[in-house]
């Protein structure tokens, strides 16, 4: 009965309702313990939310950590990344993505997104925790917030990196430009000095040497010595594996990184820590770590 009532509250308040807000179950809710849903929510325009369908398992004692996400090409819809984001949510996360709900798999054709939308995602997630009318009331871990993004979304994330509410960073197929002349117009273009504003652990998730962001991302990584940093490469190029079932191979280190950093999961930490770490054993992956992560 408790689970049923939680589902009713979720649909009534956050799902398809009288305002025609859209929702969708993706890939049967993902492979994680908490089957997820992708949806629009009232009061948060130009954003897409992913979270467990049944919120009854979460409370102030067991809250949902948060991931805010920015899309590749500064696209104002997570249409290329929703399988990946849905999979993360199914492992017990509240994911708030920049951009309009991807009702189908057709490319988004509208105006570009902005860096401010990621800040709006953080603001909204924190507000839900204290809103007695929200199904997320008292269920959001406002002290554990990850900011992440792919390509241009990664640049948006680095632009926002100084926000003290951010607990961990995940920069996917991205990095600050060594040569700003190669950037796409209207992309955020902080200089390498921006890296000094990072105040939390950071992971670079790259597509190997054929990834157009590889040089910039690895250059970032090699400049970062003041916070724990790791660079993971899988040789698939710039597009990653986000559109593969359940986000493909990229979802493995992404979820492990979030579980370690946001949930203090010691098993997940083994994916990165030690000379014989878990990721090094997975076919195709290479991993580099700075001195602040156990080698």
mmCIF file of N, CA and C in Angstrom, residues 168-266:
data_model
loop_
_atom_site.group_PDB
_atom_site.id
_atom_site.type_symbol
_atom_site.label_atom_id
_atom_site.label_comp_id
_atom_site.label_asym_id
_atom_site.label_seq_id
_atom_site.Cartn_x
_atom_site.Cartn_y
_atom_site.Cartn_z
ATOM 1 N N UNK A 168 30.875 16.891 -6.480
ATOM 2 C CA UNK A 168 31.737 16.111 -7.363
ATOM 3 C C UNK A 168 31.433 16.502 -8.801
ATOM 4 N N UNK A 169 32.427 16.354 -9.681
ATOM 5 C CA UNK A 169 32.287 16.708 -11.088
ATOM 6 C C UNK A 169 32.547 15.488 -11.964
ATOM 7 N N UNK A 170 31.844 15.442 -13.105
ATOM 8 C CA UNK A 170 32.065 14.383 -14.101
ATOM 9 C C UNK A 170 32.009 15.045 -15.477
ATOM 10 N N UNK A 171 33.168 15.138 -16.109
ATOM 11 C CA UNK A 171 33.304 15.849 -17.383
ATOM 12 C C UNK A 171 33.436 14.804 -18.499
ATOM 13 N N UNK A 172 32.444 14.744 -19.360
ATOM 14 C CA UNK A 172 32.339 13.670 -20.354
ATOM 15 C C UNK A 172 32.638 14.191 -21.756
ATOM 16 N N UNK A 173 33.612 13.563 -22.428
ATOM 17 C CA UNK A 173 33.984 13.947 -23.796
ATOM 18 C C UNK A 173 34.147 15.458 -23.898
ATOM 19 N N UNK A 174 34.919 16.017 -22.980
ATOM 20 C CA UNK A 174 35.023 17.470 -22.906
ATOM 21 C C UNK A 174 36.299 17.871 -22.191
ATOM 22 N N UNK A 175 36.578 19.149 -22.264
ATOM 23 C CA UNK A 175 37.724 19.744 -21.582
ATOM 24 C C UNK A 175 37.856 21.178 -22.045
ATOM 25 N N UNK A 176 38.454 22.011 -21.231
ATOM 26 C CA UNK A 176 38.636 23.405 -21.600
ATOM 27 C C UNK A 176 39.585 23.513 -22.794
ATOM 28 N N UNK A 177 39.238 24.363 -23.731
ATOM 29 C CA UNK A 177 39.991 24.455 -24.983
ATOM 30 C C UNK A 177 41.387 25.026 -24.760
ATOM 31 N N UNK A 178 42.369 24.330 -25.311
ATOM 32 C CA UNK A 178 43.727 24.884 -25.364
ATOM 33 C C UNK A 178 43.754 26.022 -26.373
ATOM 34 N N UNK A 179 43.062 25.812 -27.487
ATOM 35 C CA UNK A 179 42.954 26.814 -28.540
ATOM 36 C C UNK A 179 41.488 27.194 -28.697
ATOM 37 N N UNK A 180 41.123 28.349 -28.188
ATOM 38 C CA UNK A 180 39.725 28.779 -28.208
ATOM 39 C C UNK A 180 39.194 28.995 -29.612
ATOM 40 N N UNK A 181 40.071 29.137 -30.601
ATOM 41 C CA UNK A 181 39.626 29.366 -31.979
ATOM 42 C C UNK A 181 38.928 28.153 -32.578
ATOM 43 N N UNK A 182 39.093 26.980 -31.938
ATOM 44 C CA UNK A 182 38.467 25.776 -32.477
ATOM 45 C C UNK A 182 37.096 25.519 -31.863
ATOM 46 N N UNK A 183 36.635 26.394 -30.988
ATOM 47 C CA UNK A 183 35.352 26.193 -30.317
ATOM 48 C C UNK A 183 34.187 26.534 -31.229
ATOM 49 N N UNK A 184 33.043 25.943 -30.944
ATOM 50 C CA UNK A 184 31.804 26.265 -31.652
ATOM 51 C C UNK A 184 31.285 27.591 -31.122
ATOM 52 N N UNK A 185 30.794 28.472 -31.990
ATOM 53 C CA UNK A 185 30.262 29.753 -31.508
ATOM 54 C C UNK A 185 29.189 29.565 -30.441
ATOM 55 N N UNK A 186 29.194 30.459 -29.453
ATOM 56 C CA UNK A 186 28.212 30.504 -28.368
ATOM 57 C C UNK A 186 28.432 29.443 -27.288
ATOM 58 N N UNK A 187 29.490 28.630 -27.407
ATOM 59 C CA UNK A 187 29.820 27.713 -26.330
ATOM 60 C C UNK A 187 30.491 28.480 -25.203
ATOM 61 N N UNK A 188 30.302 28.056 -23.933
ATOM 62 C CA UNK A 188 31.047 28.705 -22.846
ATOM 63 C C UNK A 188 32.528 28.435 -23.020
ATOM 64 N N UNK A 189 33.341 29.468 -22.823
ATOM 65 C CA UNK A 189 34.765 29.337 -23.115
ATOM 66 C C UNK A 189 35.643 29.840 -21.979
ATOM 67 N N UNK A 190 35.519 29.262 -20.788
ATOM 68 C CA UNK A 190 36.443 29.665 -19.720
ATOM 69 C C UNK A 190 37.876 29.292 -20.084
ATOM 70 N N UNK A 191 38.832 30.037 -19.576
ATOM 71 C CA UNK A 191 40.233 29.713 -19.811
ATOM 72 C C UNK A 191 40.663 28.594 -18.865
ATOM 73 N N UNK A 192 41.874 28.097 -19.052
ATOM 74 C CA UNK A 192 42.401 27.040 -18.192
ATOM 75 C C UNK A 192 42.522 27.494 -16.733
ATOM 76 N N UNK A 193 42.543 28.793 -16.503
ATOM 77 C CA UNK A 193 42.585 29.294 -15.131
ATOM 78 C C UNK A 193 41.355 28.853 -14.340
ATOM 79 N N UNK A 194 40.286 28.541 -15.040
ATOM 80 C CA UNK A 194 39.044 28.107 -14.382
ATOM 81 C C UNK A 194 39.268 26.845 -13.554
ATOM 82 N N UNK A 195 40.242 26.034 -13.955
ATOM 83 C CA UNK A 195 40.492 24.776 -13.241
ATOM 84 C C UNK A 195 40.858 25.016 -11.784
ATOM 85 N N UNK A 196 41.424 26.176 -11.475
ATOM 86 C CA UNK A 196 41.808 26.475 -10.094
ATOM 87 C C UNK A 196 40.589 26.658 -9.202
ATOM 88 N N UNK A 197 39.410 26.859 -9.785
ATOM 89 C CA UNK A 197 38.181 27.062 -9.011
ATOM 90 C C UNK A 197 37.514 25.738 -8.637
ATOM 91 N N UNK A 198 37.990 24.632 -9.188
ATOM 92 C CA UNK A 198 37.432 23.321 -8.839
ATOM 93 C C UNK A 198 37.765 23.028 -7.380
ATOM 94 N N UNK A 199 36.775 22.617 -6.621
ATOM 95 C CA UNK A 199 36.955 22.412 -5.181
ATOM 96 C C UNK A 199 36.567 21.013 -4.730
ATOM 97 N N UNK A 200 36.337 20.106 -5.671
ATOM 98 C CA UNK A 200 35.845 18.768 -5.330
ATOM 99 C C UNK A 200 36.451 17.752 -6.302
ATOM 100 N N UNK A 201 36.325 16.461 -6.008
ATOM 101 C CA UNK A 201 36.869 15.445 -6.921
ATOM 102 C C UNK A 201 36.263 15.554 -8.315
ATOM 103 N N UNK A 202 37.069 15.187 -9.321
ATOM 104 C CA UNK A 202 36.641 15.309 -10.708
ATOM 105 C C UNK A 202 37.071 14.094 -11.510
ATOM 106 N N UNK A 203 36.167 13.625 -12.364
ATOM 107 C CA UNK A 203 36.497 12.547 -13.303
ATOM 108 C C UNK A 203 36.284 13.043 -14.730
ATOM 109 N N UNK A 204 37.258 12.751 -15.595
ATOM 110 C CA UNK A 204 37.105 12.961 -17.026
ATOM 111 C C UNK A 204 36.790 11.611 -17.660
ATOM 112 N N UNK A 205 35.706 11.560 -18.421
ATOM 113 C CA UNK A 205 35.257 10.350 -19.096
ATOM 114 C C UNK A 205 35.340 10.623 -20.590
ATOM 115 N N UNK A 206 36.360 10.055 -21.240
ATOM 116 C CA UNK A 206 36.704 10.420 -22.616
ATOM 117 C C UNK A 206 36.649 9.209 -23.542
ATOM 118 N N UNK A 207 36.592 9.510 -24.850
ATOM 119 C CA UNK A 207 36.457 8.459 -25.853
ATOM 120 C C UNK A 207 37.747 8.064 -26.533
ATOM 121 N N UNK A 208 38.881 8.240 -25.854
ATOM 122 C CA UNK A 208 40.155 7.848 -26.435
ATOM 123 C C UNK A 208 40.708 8.894 -27.373
ATOM 124 N N UNK A 209 41.804 8.563 -28.036
ATOM 125 C CA UNK A 209 42.533 9.540 -28.841
ATOM 126 C C UNK A 209 41.758 10.031 -30.052
ATOM 127 N N UNK A 210 40.736 9.305 -30.494
ATOM 128 C CA UNK A 210 39.924 9.774 -31.617
ATOM 129 C C UNK A 210 38.804 10.710 -31.173
ATOM 130 N N UNK A 211 38.655 10.896 -29.890
ATOM 131 C CA UNK A 211 37.683 11.846 -29.349
ATOM 132 C C UNK A 211 38.233 13.252 -29.568
ATOM 133 N N UNK A 212 37.468 14.119 -30.217
ATOM 134 C CA UNK A 212 37.963 15.472 -30.499
ATOM 135 C C UNK A 212 38.231 16.255 -29.216
ATOM 136 N N UNK A 213 37.647 15.799 -28.106
ATOM 137 C CA UNK A 213 37.883 16.469 -26.824
ATOM 138 C C UNK A 213 39.039 15.849 -26.049
ATOM 139 N N UNK A 214 39.656 14.805 -26.583
ATOM 140 C CA UNK A 214 40.684 14.067 -25.850
ATOM 141 C C UNK A 214 41.842 14.960 -25.409
ATOM 142 N N UNK A 215 42.397 15.728 -26.331
ATOM 143 C CA UNK A 215 43.569 16.554 -26.009
ATOM 144 C C UNK A 215 43.219 17.592 -24.956
ATOM 145 N N UNK A 216 42.074 18.257 -25.126
ATOM 146 C CA UNK A 216 41.673 19.271 -24.156
ATOM 147 C C UNK A 216 41.387 18.655 -22.789
ATOM 148 N N UNK A 217 40.671 17.520 -22.773
ATOM 149 C CA UNK A 217 40.328 16.879 -21.511
ATOM 150 C C UNK A 217 41.549 16.361 -20.768
ATOM 151 N N UNK A 218 42.457 15.714 -21.500
ATOM 152 C CA UNK A 218 43.660 15.195 -20.850
ATOM 153 C C UNK A 218 44.583 16.331 -20.391
ATOM 154 N N UNK A 219 44.590 17.439 -21.139
ATOM 155 C CA UNK A 219 45.366 18.596 -20.713
ATOM 156 C C UNK A 219 44.810 19.142 -19.401
ATOM 157 N N UNK A 220 43.474 19.220 -19.299
ATOM 158 C CA UNK A 220 42.854 19.604 -18.025
ATOM 159 C C UNK A 220 43.331 18.689 -16.907
ATOM 160 N N UNK A 221 43.179 17.388 -17.136
ATOM 161 C CA UNK A 221 43.506 16.406 -16.112
ATOM 162 C C UNK A 221 44.943 16.563 -15.611
ATOM 163 N N UNK A 222 45.874 16.742 -16.529
ATOM 164 C CA UNK A 222 47.276 16.844 -16.139
ATOM 165 C C UNK A 222 47.598 18.160 -15.426
ATOM 166 N N UNK A 223 46.718 19.135 -15.504
ATOM 167 C CA UNK A 223 46.908 20.407 -14.809
ATOM 168 C C UNK A 223 46.329 20.386 -13.387
ATOM 169 N N UNK A 224 45.490 19.396 -13.084
ATOM 170 C CA UNK A 224 44.763 19.385 -11.807
ATOM 171 C C UNK A 224 45.551 18.584 -10.771
ATOM 172 N N UNK A 225 46.032 19.276 -9.747
ATOM 173 C CA UNK A 225 46.755 18.595 -8.680
ATOM 174 C C UNK A 225 46.225 18.908 -7.297
ATOM 175 N N UNK A 226 45.268 19.819 -7.220
ATOM 176 C CA UNK A 226 44.796 20.293 -5.920
ATOM 177 C C UNK A 226 43.550 19.557 -5.429
ATOM 178 N N UNK A 227 42.910 18.765 -6.285
ATOM 179 C CA UNK A 227 41.767 17.940 -5.891
ATOM 180 C C UNK A 227 41.968 16.552 -6.505
ATOM 181 N N UNK A 228 41.339 15.512 -5.954
ATOM 182 C CA UNK A 228 41.432 14.185 -6.571
ATOM 183 C C UNK A 228 40.882 14.217 -7.999
ATOM 184 N N UNK A 229 41.638 13.611 -8.933
ATOM 185 C CA UNK A 229 41.231 13.618 -10.337
ATOM 186 C C UNK A 229 41.574 12.290 -10.988
ATOM 187 N N UNK A 230 40.692 11.867 -11.883
ATOM 188 C CA UNK A 230 40.898 10.634 -12.623
ATOM 189 C C UNK A 230 40.468 10.860 -14.062
ATOM 190 N N UNK A 231 41.161 10.228 -14.996
ATOM 191 C CA UNK A 231 40.807 10.298 -16.415
ATOM 192 C C UNK A 231 40.602 8.882 -16.931
ATOM 193 N N UNK A 232 39.411 8.614 -17.436
ATOM 194 C CA UNK A 232 39.056 7.284 -17.952
ATOM 195 C C UNK A 232 38.802 7.391 -19.447
ATOM 196 N N UNK A 233 39.425 6.504 -20.223
ATOM 197 C CA UNK A 233 39.279 6.531 -21.671
ATOM 198 C C UNK A 233 38.808 5.190 -22.208
ATOM 199 N N UNK A 234 37.836 5.252 -23.101
ATOM 200 C CA UNK A 234 37.320 4.067 -23.793
ATOM 201 C C UNK A 234 37.281 4.426 -25.271
ATOM 202 N N UNK A 235 37.908 3.646 -26.150
ATOM 203 C CA UNK A 235 38.168 4.078 -27.526
ATOM 204 C C UNK A 235 36.958 4.018 -28.471
ATOM 205 N N UNK A 236 36.015 4.941 -28.235
ATOM 206 C CA UNK A 236 34.822 4.998 -29.085
ATOM 207 C C UNK A 236 34.639 6.355 -29.755
ATOM 208 N N UNK A 237 35.581 7.280 -29.534
ATOM 209 C CA UNK A 237 35.456 8.595 -30.133
ATOM 210 C C UNK A 237 34.567 9.526 -29.326
ATOM 211 N N UNK A 238 34.200 10.632 -29.952
ATOM 212 C CA UNK A 238 33.534 11.717 -29.234
ATOM 213 C C UNK A 238 32.103 11.375 -28.819
ATOM 214 N N UNK A 239 31.454 10.486 -29.546
ATOM 215 C CA UNK A 239 30.038 10.214 -29.272
ATOM 216 C C UNK A 239 29.776 9.379 -28.047
ATOM 217 N N UNK A 240 30.807 8.766 -27.478
ATOM 218 C CA UNK A 240 30.607 7.940 -26.294
ATOM 219 C C UNK A 240 29.695 6.755 -26.571
ATOM 220 N N UNK A 241 29.058 6.258 -25.514
ATOM 221 C CA UNK A 241 28.143 5.113 -25.649
ATOM 222 C C UNK A 241 26.769 5.443 -25.081
ATOM 223 N N UNK A 242 26.460 6.722 -24.943
ATOM 224 C CA UNK A 242 25.239 7.154 -24.267
ATOM 225 C C UNK A 242 23.961 6.594 -24.892
ATOM 226 N N UNK A 243 23.970 6.410 -26.199
ATOM 227 C CA UNK A 243 22.761 5.945 -26.883
ATOM 228 C C UNK A 243 22.668 4.423 -26.981
ATOM 229 N N UNK A 244 23.661 3.730 -26.449
ATOM 230 C CA UNK A 244 23.610 2.270 -26.395
ATOM 231 C C UNK A 244 22.630 1.850 -25.304
ATOM 232 N N UNK A 245 22.152 0.596 -25.320
ATOM 233 C CA UNK A 245 21.238 0.146 -24.267
ATOM 234 C C UNK A 245 21.792 0.447 -22.878
ATOM 235 N N UNK A 246 20.982 1.089 -22.051
ATOM 236 C CA UNK A 246 21.330 1.438 -20.672
ATOM 237 C C UNK A 246 22.592 2.308 -20.591
ATOM 238 N N UNK A 247 22.853 3.058 -21.646
ATOM 239 C CA UNK A 247 24.000 3.966 -21.650
ATOM 240 C C UNK A 247 25.312 3.326 -22.014
ATOM 241 N N UNK A 248 25.301 2.017 -22.295
ATOM 242 C CA UNK A 248 26.503 1.340 -22.746
ATOM 243 C C UNK A 248 27.628 1.331 -21.733
ATOM 244 N N UNK A 249 28.823 1.166 -22.228
ATOM 245 C CA UNK A 249 30.006 0.991 -21.379
ATOM 246 C C UNK A 249 30.299 2.221 -20.516
ATOM 247 N N UNK A 250 29.957 3.416 -20.994
ATOM 248 C CA UNK A 250 30.225 4.629 -20.222
ATOM 249 C C UNK A 250 29.471 4.643 -18.896
ATOM 250 N N UNK A 251 28.348 3.944 -18.827
ATOM 251 C CA UNK A 251 27.570 3.961 -17.587
ATOM 252 C C UNK A 251 28.297 3.239 -16.451
ATOM 253 N N UNK A 252 29.228 2.330 -16.782
ATOM 254 C CA UNK A 252 29.922 1.547 -15.743
ATOM 255 C C UNK A 252 30.772 2.441 -14.853
ATOM 256 N N UNK A 253 31.749 3.184 -15.401
ATOM 257 C CA UNK A 253 32.531 4.061 -14.516
ATOM 258 C C UNK A 253 31.724 5.237 -13.991
ATOM 259 N N UNK A 254 30.743 5.707 -14.769
ATOM 260 C CA UNK A 254 29.944 6.846 -14.317
ATOM 261 C C UNK A 254 29.200 6.514 -13.029
ATOM 262 N N UNK A 255 28.517 5.383 -13.000
ATOM 263 C CA UNK A 255 27.762 4.996 -11.810
ATOM 264 C C UNK A 255 28.710 4.669 -10.660
ATOM 265 N N UNK A 256 29.821 4.000 -10.959
ATOM 266 C CA UNK A 256 30.788 3.687 -9.901
ATOM 267 C C UNK A 256 31.349 4.966 -9.289
ATOM 268 N N UNK A 257 31.673 5.955 -10.116
ATOM 269 C CA UNK A 257 32.203 7.231 -9.623
ATOM 270 C C UNK A 257 31.182 7.920 -8.719
ATOM 271 N N UNK A 258 29.930 7.965 -9.161
ATOM 272 C CA UNK A 258 28.891 8.607 -8.360
ATOM 273 C C UNK A 258 28.643 7.837 -7.070
ATOM 274 N N UNK A 259 28.611 6.517 -7.152
ATOM 275 C CA UNK A 259 28.394 5.716 -5.941
ATOM 276 C C UNK A 259 29.515 5.925 -4.928
ATOM 277 N N UNK A 260 30.737 6.014 -5.413
ATOM 278 C CA UNK A 260 31.870 6.233 -4.512
ATOM 279 C C UNK A 260 31.815 7.627 -3.897
ATOM 280 N N UNK A 261 31.650 8.627 -4.747
ATOM 281 C CA UNK A 261 31.768 10.001 -4.278
ATOM 282 C C UNK A 261 30.533 10.508 -3.537
ATOM 283 N N UNK A 262 29.359 10.049 -3.933
ATOM 284 C CA UNK A 262 28.129 10.567 -3.340
ATOM 285 C C UNK A 262 27.506 9.635 -2.306
ATOM 286 N N UNK A 263 27.863 8.345 -2.370
ATOM 287 C CA UNK A 263 27.289 7.384 -1.427
ATOM 288 C C UNK A 263 28.344 6.711 -0.557
ATOM 289 N N UNK A 264 29.601 7.094 -0.742
ATOM 290 C CA UNK A 264 30.708 6.525 0.035
ATOM 291 C C UNK A 264 30.726 5.002 -0.061
ATOM 292 N N UNK A 265 30.496 4.505 -1.273
ATOM 293 C CA UNK A 265 30.426 3.071 -1.546
ATOM 294 C C UNK A 265 31.847 2.528 -1.735
ATOM 295 N N UNK A 266 32.302 1.725 -0.781
ATOM 296 C CA UNK A 266 33.671 1.213 -0.827
ATOM 297 C C UNK A 266 33.893 0.245 -1.985
#
